[in-house]
């Protein structure tokens, strides 16, 4: 047999294998109408309207001829079980919260450090909740995970992500010893033409002004923790960074300042900072607006969240699973409060030190 004939035969066999894989990977349920594609392949939105930056949010997009109509509202509240498409885009790097916000609905737009064999098309993982398809991009990297499922609303689908898809990603990362980052989670409801997606709102650029800025060496650990929290993709680690700032200030730095002022015959400063009004703080976190920051930390942020994050679990409660979407959403709902408390506390201590230094200098002159 000639070399050319062998190449043709090998090519034909590869094509037959691809066709067989495609047929094998089709969902068992009837594909129509579930296989209809969403509204668009790429969505770009104004970053300023996406909520507080660096924090997990949800976005709902619905195709409609009459937005905000009662009929549209009922589409979101439909209690009937129906088909949903869950698409989890992967990334080689942690979720970036800077730059323009874009959401890709094509599975091939993701990326990872996991490569498929040359003959593979798409990979499939069988689970009790259905077949999870692992898509490939043009570089033959595993780019996204997809699951078609039956549910009554998008929250149930997020629950399936936490129960089915996230554990697969966690285990795969452990088995092959490679970091696997989730860039976004998108849920498509073909019955109502509604897209729901989770995203981290990006930060927007800031023009640096000519105002004088103060650096206080005593607060060096807090500046470092604040930046660490702002730049880390994990909402749990962010929360822990802000909690450590508050712990350190209340239990060490404030006490050190009080001791120094007493030694020098000055009035000991009181920590009077309170949680400032912010309309984007919602839910249970909103109850603490106007309360003292120390009270908020001691009775809410630390007691309910910080200890469970730092110590695996609270007392005899079940441990926090950090890849669980609902657990992440709960922490995200309180992350802005923790961030504001940490920032306000640092500012309060900066003023204490400035005032104490000014009072000490004045006494020296007198």
XYZ file of C-alpha atoms in Angstrom:
366
model
C 0.000 0.000 0.000
C 1.352 3.424 -0.950
C 2.185 6.032 1.673
C -0.526 8.316 0.227
C -3.166 5.601 0.600
C -2.172 5.009 4.226
C -2.490 8.719 5.004
C -5.949 8.847 3.395
C -7.082 5.790 5.336
C -5.763 7.243 8.629
C -7.527 10.529 7.927
C -10.789 8.709 7.165
C -10.555 6.721 10.417
C -9.931 9.878 12.455
C -13.008 11.492 10.906
C -15.115 8.388 11.658
C -13.920 8.472 15.273
C -14.856 12.155 15.556
C -18.339 11.472 14.136
C -18.791 8.589 16.574
C -17.734 10.771 19.518
C -20.129 13.538 18.513
C -23.014 11.065 18.325
C -22.072 9.524 21.686
C -21.935 12.899 23.403
C -25.426 14.030 22.425
C -27.711 14.369 25.496
C -30.137 11.505 25.964
C -33.131 13.862 26.115
C -34.636 15.363 22.981
C -32.360 18.221 21.928
C -35.109 20.600 20.853
C -35.782 23.176 22.100
C -32.999 22.886 24.674
C -30.249 23.021 22.072
C -31.283 26.469 20.857
C -28.479 28.965 21.326
C -28.779 31.968 23.658
C -29.365 35.534 22.537
C -25.780 36.264 21.508
C -22.310 34.807 21.645
C -20.687 37.760 23.420
C -22.183 40.349 25.786
C -20.434 43.580 26.782
C -21.859 45.860 29.479
C -20.971 49.183 31.084
C -18.701 48.374 34.033
C -20.084 51.284 36.066
C -23.505 49.590 36.226
C -22.318 46.190 37.385
C -22.250 46.806 41.136
C -19.402 47.100 43.657
C -16.139 45.952 42.030
C -14.308 42.825 43.080
C -17.475 41.206 44.471
C -19.568 38.334 43.112
C -22.881 39.360 41.529
C -25.626 37.849 39.391
C -26.815 39.132 36.036
C -30.180 38.322 34.441
C -30.804 39.021 30.744
C -34.159 38.324 29.108
C -35.231 38.698 25.484
C -38.453 40.706 25.462
C -40.531 43.044 23.308
C -41.877 44.820 26.406
C -39.274 45.021 29.198
C -40.501 45.215 32.803
C -43.950 43.929 31.886
C -45.873 41.713 34.290
C -45.524 38.858 31.815
C -41.727 39.192 31.935
C -41.752 39.052 35.723
C -43.785 35.860 35.619
C -41.171 34.261 33.372
C -38.647 34.533 36.202
C -41.164 33.039 38.663
C -42.228 30.048 36.541
C -42.419 27.095 39.019
C -42.549 24.366 36.355
C -39.636 22.005 35.876
C -37.874 22.621 32.569
C -34.567 22.306 30.705
C -31.599 24.457 31.681
C -28.144 24.666 30.172
C -25.292 25.172 32.666
C -22.046 26.414 31.113
C -18.912 26.838 33.245
C -16.064 28.665 31.512
C -12.547 27.828 32.696
C -9.493 30.068 32.803
C -5.714 29.728 33.119
C -5.546 32.578 35.614
C -7.704 33.655 38.582
C -10.820 35.600 37.725
C -9.718 39.092 36.747
C -11.727 41.946 38.242
C -10.188 44.686 36.121
C -10.812 45.906 32.594
C -13.937 45.643 30.454
C -16.669 43.200 31.400
C -17.421 40.571 28.770
C -19.375 37.373 28.962
C -18.747 34.657 26.394
C -21.478 32.135 25.712
C -19.431 29.985 23.358
C -17.795 27.028 25.178
C -14.595 27.424 23.152
C -13.898 30.898 24.610
C -12.507 29.465 27.861
C -9.008 28.144 28.505
C -7.090 25.958 30.952
C -3.813 24.123 31.513
C -5.507 20.809 30.654
C -4.899 19.522 27.134
C -6.796 16.834 25.259
C -5.278 13.959 23.292
C -4.901 14.606 19.539
C -7.748 12.251 18.586
C -10.241 13.594 21.172
C -13.132 15.837 20.138
C -15.042 16.652 23.334
C -14.849 14.675 26.546
C -17.815 13.473 28.602
C -18.141 12.618 32.286
C -21.167 10.612 33.395
C -22.785 11.746 36.663
C -26.050 10.819 38.445
C -27.398 14.230 37.378
C -26.500 13.867 33.705
C -23.598 13.999 31.311
C -21.034 16.736 31.893
C -19.343 17.629 28.616
C -15.833 19.053 28.668
C -15.387 21.312 25.645
C -12.127 22.124 23.879
C -10.894 25.375 22.367
C -8.808 25.809 19.212
C -5.609 25.151 21.193
C -7.110 21.818 22.350
C -7.316 23.054 25.919
C -10.301 22.119 28.079
C -12.238 25.373 27.891
C -15.654 24.818 29.496
C -17.893 22.297 31.238
C -21.514 21.941 30.170
C -24.470 20.211 31.812
C -28.048 20.025 30.557
C -30.396 19.478 33.469
C -34.004 19.687 34.624
C -34.849 22.255 37.314
C -37.519 24.760 38.362
C -35.347 27.875 38.637
C -31.806 29.166 38.246
C -31.035 28.827 41.965
C -31.625 25.091 41.669
C -29.152 25.036 38.772
C -26.550 26.898 40.829
C -27.159 24.196 43.424
C -26.466 21.520 40.798
C -23.249 23.333 39.909
C -22.191 23.098 43.567
C -23.300 19.470 43.876
C -22.158 18.062 40.526
C -19.782 20.235 38.506
C -17.709 21.957 41.210
C -16.767 18.630 42.907
C -15.590 17.302 39.520
C -13.376 20.362 39.061
C -12.071 20.092 42.639
C -11.226 16.412 42.267
C -9.670 16.854 38.817
C -7.460 19.652 40.118
C -6.274 17.359 42.905
C -5.805 14.291 40.691
C -3.704 16.001 38.014
C -2.113 18.549 40.398
C -3.020 21.563 38.237
C -4.868 24.789 39.213
C -8.253 25.042 37.484
C -9.882 28.460 37.630
C -13.587 29.112 36.990
C -14.060 32.375 35.108
C -17.859 32.509 35.033
C -20.981 30.399 35.437
C -23.783 30.929 32.917
C -27.277 29.418 33.006
C -29.529 29.446 29.940
C -33.305 28.949 30.217
C -34.413 28.167 26.621
C -38.116 28.088 27.533
C -38.117 31.757 28.558
C -35.019 33.024 26.694
C -33.379 34.095 29.958
C -29.664 34.095 30.658
C -28.461 34.141 34.273
C -24.767 34.449 35.029
C -22.471 34.979 37.962
C -19.651 37.470 37.579
C -17.145 39.503 39.563
C -17.657 43.199 38.838
C -14.473 44.738 37.392
C -12.652 47.705 38.852
C -12.495 50.857 36.743
C -9.424 53.024 36.292
C -8.716 55.921 38.651
C -6.828 59.108 37.802
C -4.161 59.768 40.403
C -4.504 63.294 41.763
C -1.936 65.566 43.328
C -3.260 65.234 46.871
C -0.694 64.508 49.555
C -0.815 60.936 50.788
C 0.371 59.740 54.177
C 2.248 56.509 54.816
C 2.433 55.351 58.441
C 4.940 52.569 58.996
C 3.020 51.253 62.013
C 0.162 50.421 59.637
C 2.314 48.630 57.076
C 0.726 45.180 57.791
C -2.762 46.631 57.265
C -1.957 48.320 53.966
C -0.522 44.980 52.781
C -3.583 43.001 53.927
C -5.949 45.473 52.291
C -4.193 45.167 48.929
C -4.018 41.389 49.309
C -7.768 41.285 49.856
C -8.489 43.554 46.898
C -6.394 41.498 44.487
C -7.293 37.950 45.541
C -10.001 36.145 43.521
C -11.301 34.128 46.484
C -14.158 35.794 48.368
C -13.249 33.680 51.399
C -9.639 34.833 51.457
C -10.706 38.436 50.847
C -13.032 38.239 53.832
C -10.248 36.763 55.943
C -7.850 39.583 54.971
C -10.348 42.259 56.015
C -11.086 40.353 59.236
C -7.373 40.199 60.074
C -7.154 43.971 59.617
C -9.958 44.478 62.133
C -8.533 41.930 64.583
C -5.105 43.523 64.486
C -6.385 47.065 64.889
C -8.782 46.327 67.753
C -6.586 43.901 69.674
C -3.091 45.256 69.096
C -2.629 48.593 67.335
C -5.367 50.548 69.111
C -4.124 49.244 72.446
C -0.564 50.233 71.513
C -1.691 53.778 70.676
C -3.600 54.025 73.968
C -0.509 52.905 75.860
C 1.726 55.435 74.096
C -0.640 58.354 74.732
C -0.945 57.491 78.437
C 2.816 57.240 78.801
C 3.144 60.714 77.336
C 0.382 62.297 79.388
C -2.061 62.588 76.485
C -5.743 61.746 76.312
C -6.289 58.157 75.160
C -8.127 58.070 71.796
C -11.468 56.302 71.522
C -12.402 54.179 68.548
C -15.678 55.796 67.438
C -15.838 54.790 63.739
C -19.198 53.494 62.520
C -20.454 51.642 59.461
C -21.287 54.277 56.876
C -24.452 54.358 54.801
C -24.018 52.600 51.474
C -27.075 51.669 49.354
C -25.317 48.682 47.811
C -24.974 46.990 51.208
C -28.026 44.751 51.298
C -29.561 41.847 53.210
C -28.546 41.093 56.786
C -25.414 43.224 56.363
C -27.604 46.323 56.076
C -28.738 45.958 59.685
C -25.287 47.080 60.808
C -25.245 50.458 59.070
C -24.760 53.137 61.722
C -23.459 50.637 64.272
C -19.937 50.777 65.646
C -17.356 48.955 63.546
C -16.010 47.037 66.537
C -19.518 45.943 67.482
C -20.196 44.907 63.876
C -17.033 42.849 63.745
C -17.360 41.212 67.169
C -21.063 40.359 66.947
C -21.532 39.672 63.236
C -18.556 39.461 60.865
C -16.333 37.448 63.199
C -18.966 35.441 65.008
C -20.931 34.371 61.943
C -18.329 34.151 59.167
C -14.690 34.763 60.067
C -14.303 31.872 62.520
C -15.940 29.367 60.176
C -13.654 30.420 57.297
C -10.475 30.374 59.365
C -11.187 27.215 61.369
C -12.838 24.919 58.788
C -16.223 25.185 60.515
C -18.058 26.776 63.453
C -18.266 24.375 66.413
C -20.162 21.248 65.287
C -21.468 22.749 62.042
C -20.697 21.288 58.637
C -17.468 22.645 57.102
C -17.609 25.373 54.477
C -17.047 24.013 50.976
C -15.306 26.909 49.261
C -16.307 25.784 45.746
C -20.002 25.764 46.723
C -21.725 28.589 44.864
C -24.227 29.313 47.628
C -21.474 29.521 50.253
C -19.550 31.951 48.033
C -22.702 34.018 47.461
C -23.311 34.273 51.223
C -19.790 35.553 51.877
C -20.026 37.894 48.867
C -23.210 39.362 50.313
C -21.207 40.474 53.360
C -17.880 41.192 51.681
C -18.600 44.850 50.978
C -19.479 45.378 54.659
C -16.207 43.724 55.722
C -14.211 45.766 53.224
C -15.803 49.038 54.320
C -15.203 48.225 57.998
C -11.535 47.424 57.339
C -10.975 50.571 55.277
C -12.744 52.805 57.805
C -10.801 51.242 60.669
C -7.472 51.925 58.959
C -8.531 55.527 58.308
C -9.617 55.938 61.921
C -6.238 54.734 63.215
C -4.420 57.013 60.761
C -6.291 59.973 62.269
C -5.562 58.776 65.817
C -1.843 58.625 65.114
C -1.880 62.013 63.350
C -3.762 63.653 66.240
C -1.554 62.016 68.869
C 1.607 63.163 67.078
C 0.223 66.705 66.772
C -0.745 66.779 70.478
C 2.680 65.441 71.490
C 4.485 68.039 69.346
C 2.350 70.795 70.859
C 3.152 69.614 74.366
C 6.855 69.522 73.559
C 6.714 73.128 72.419
C 4.842 74.208 75.525
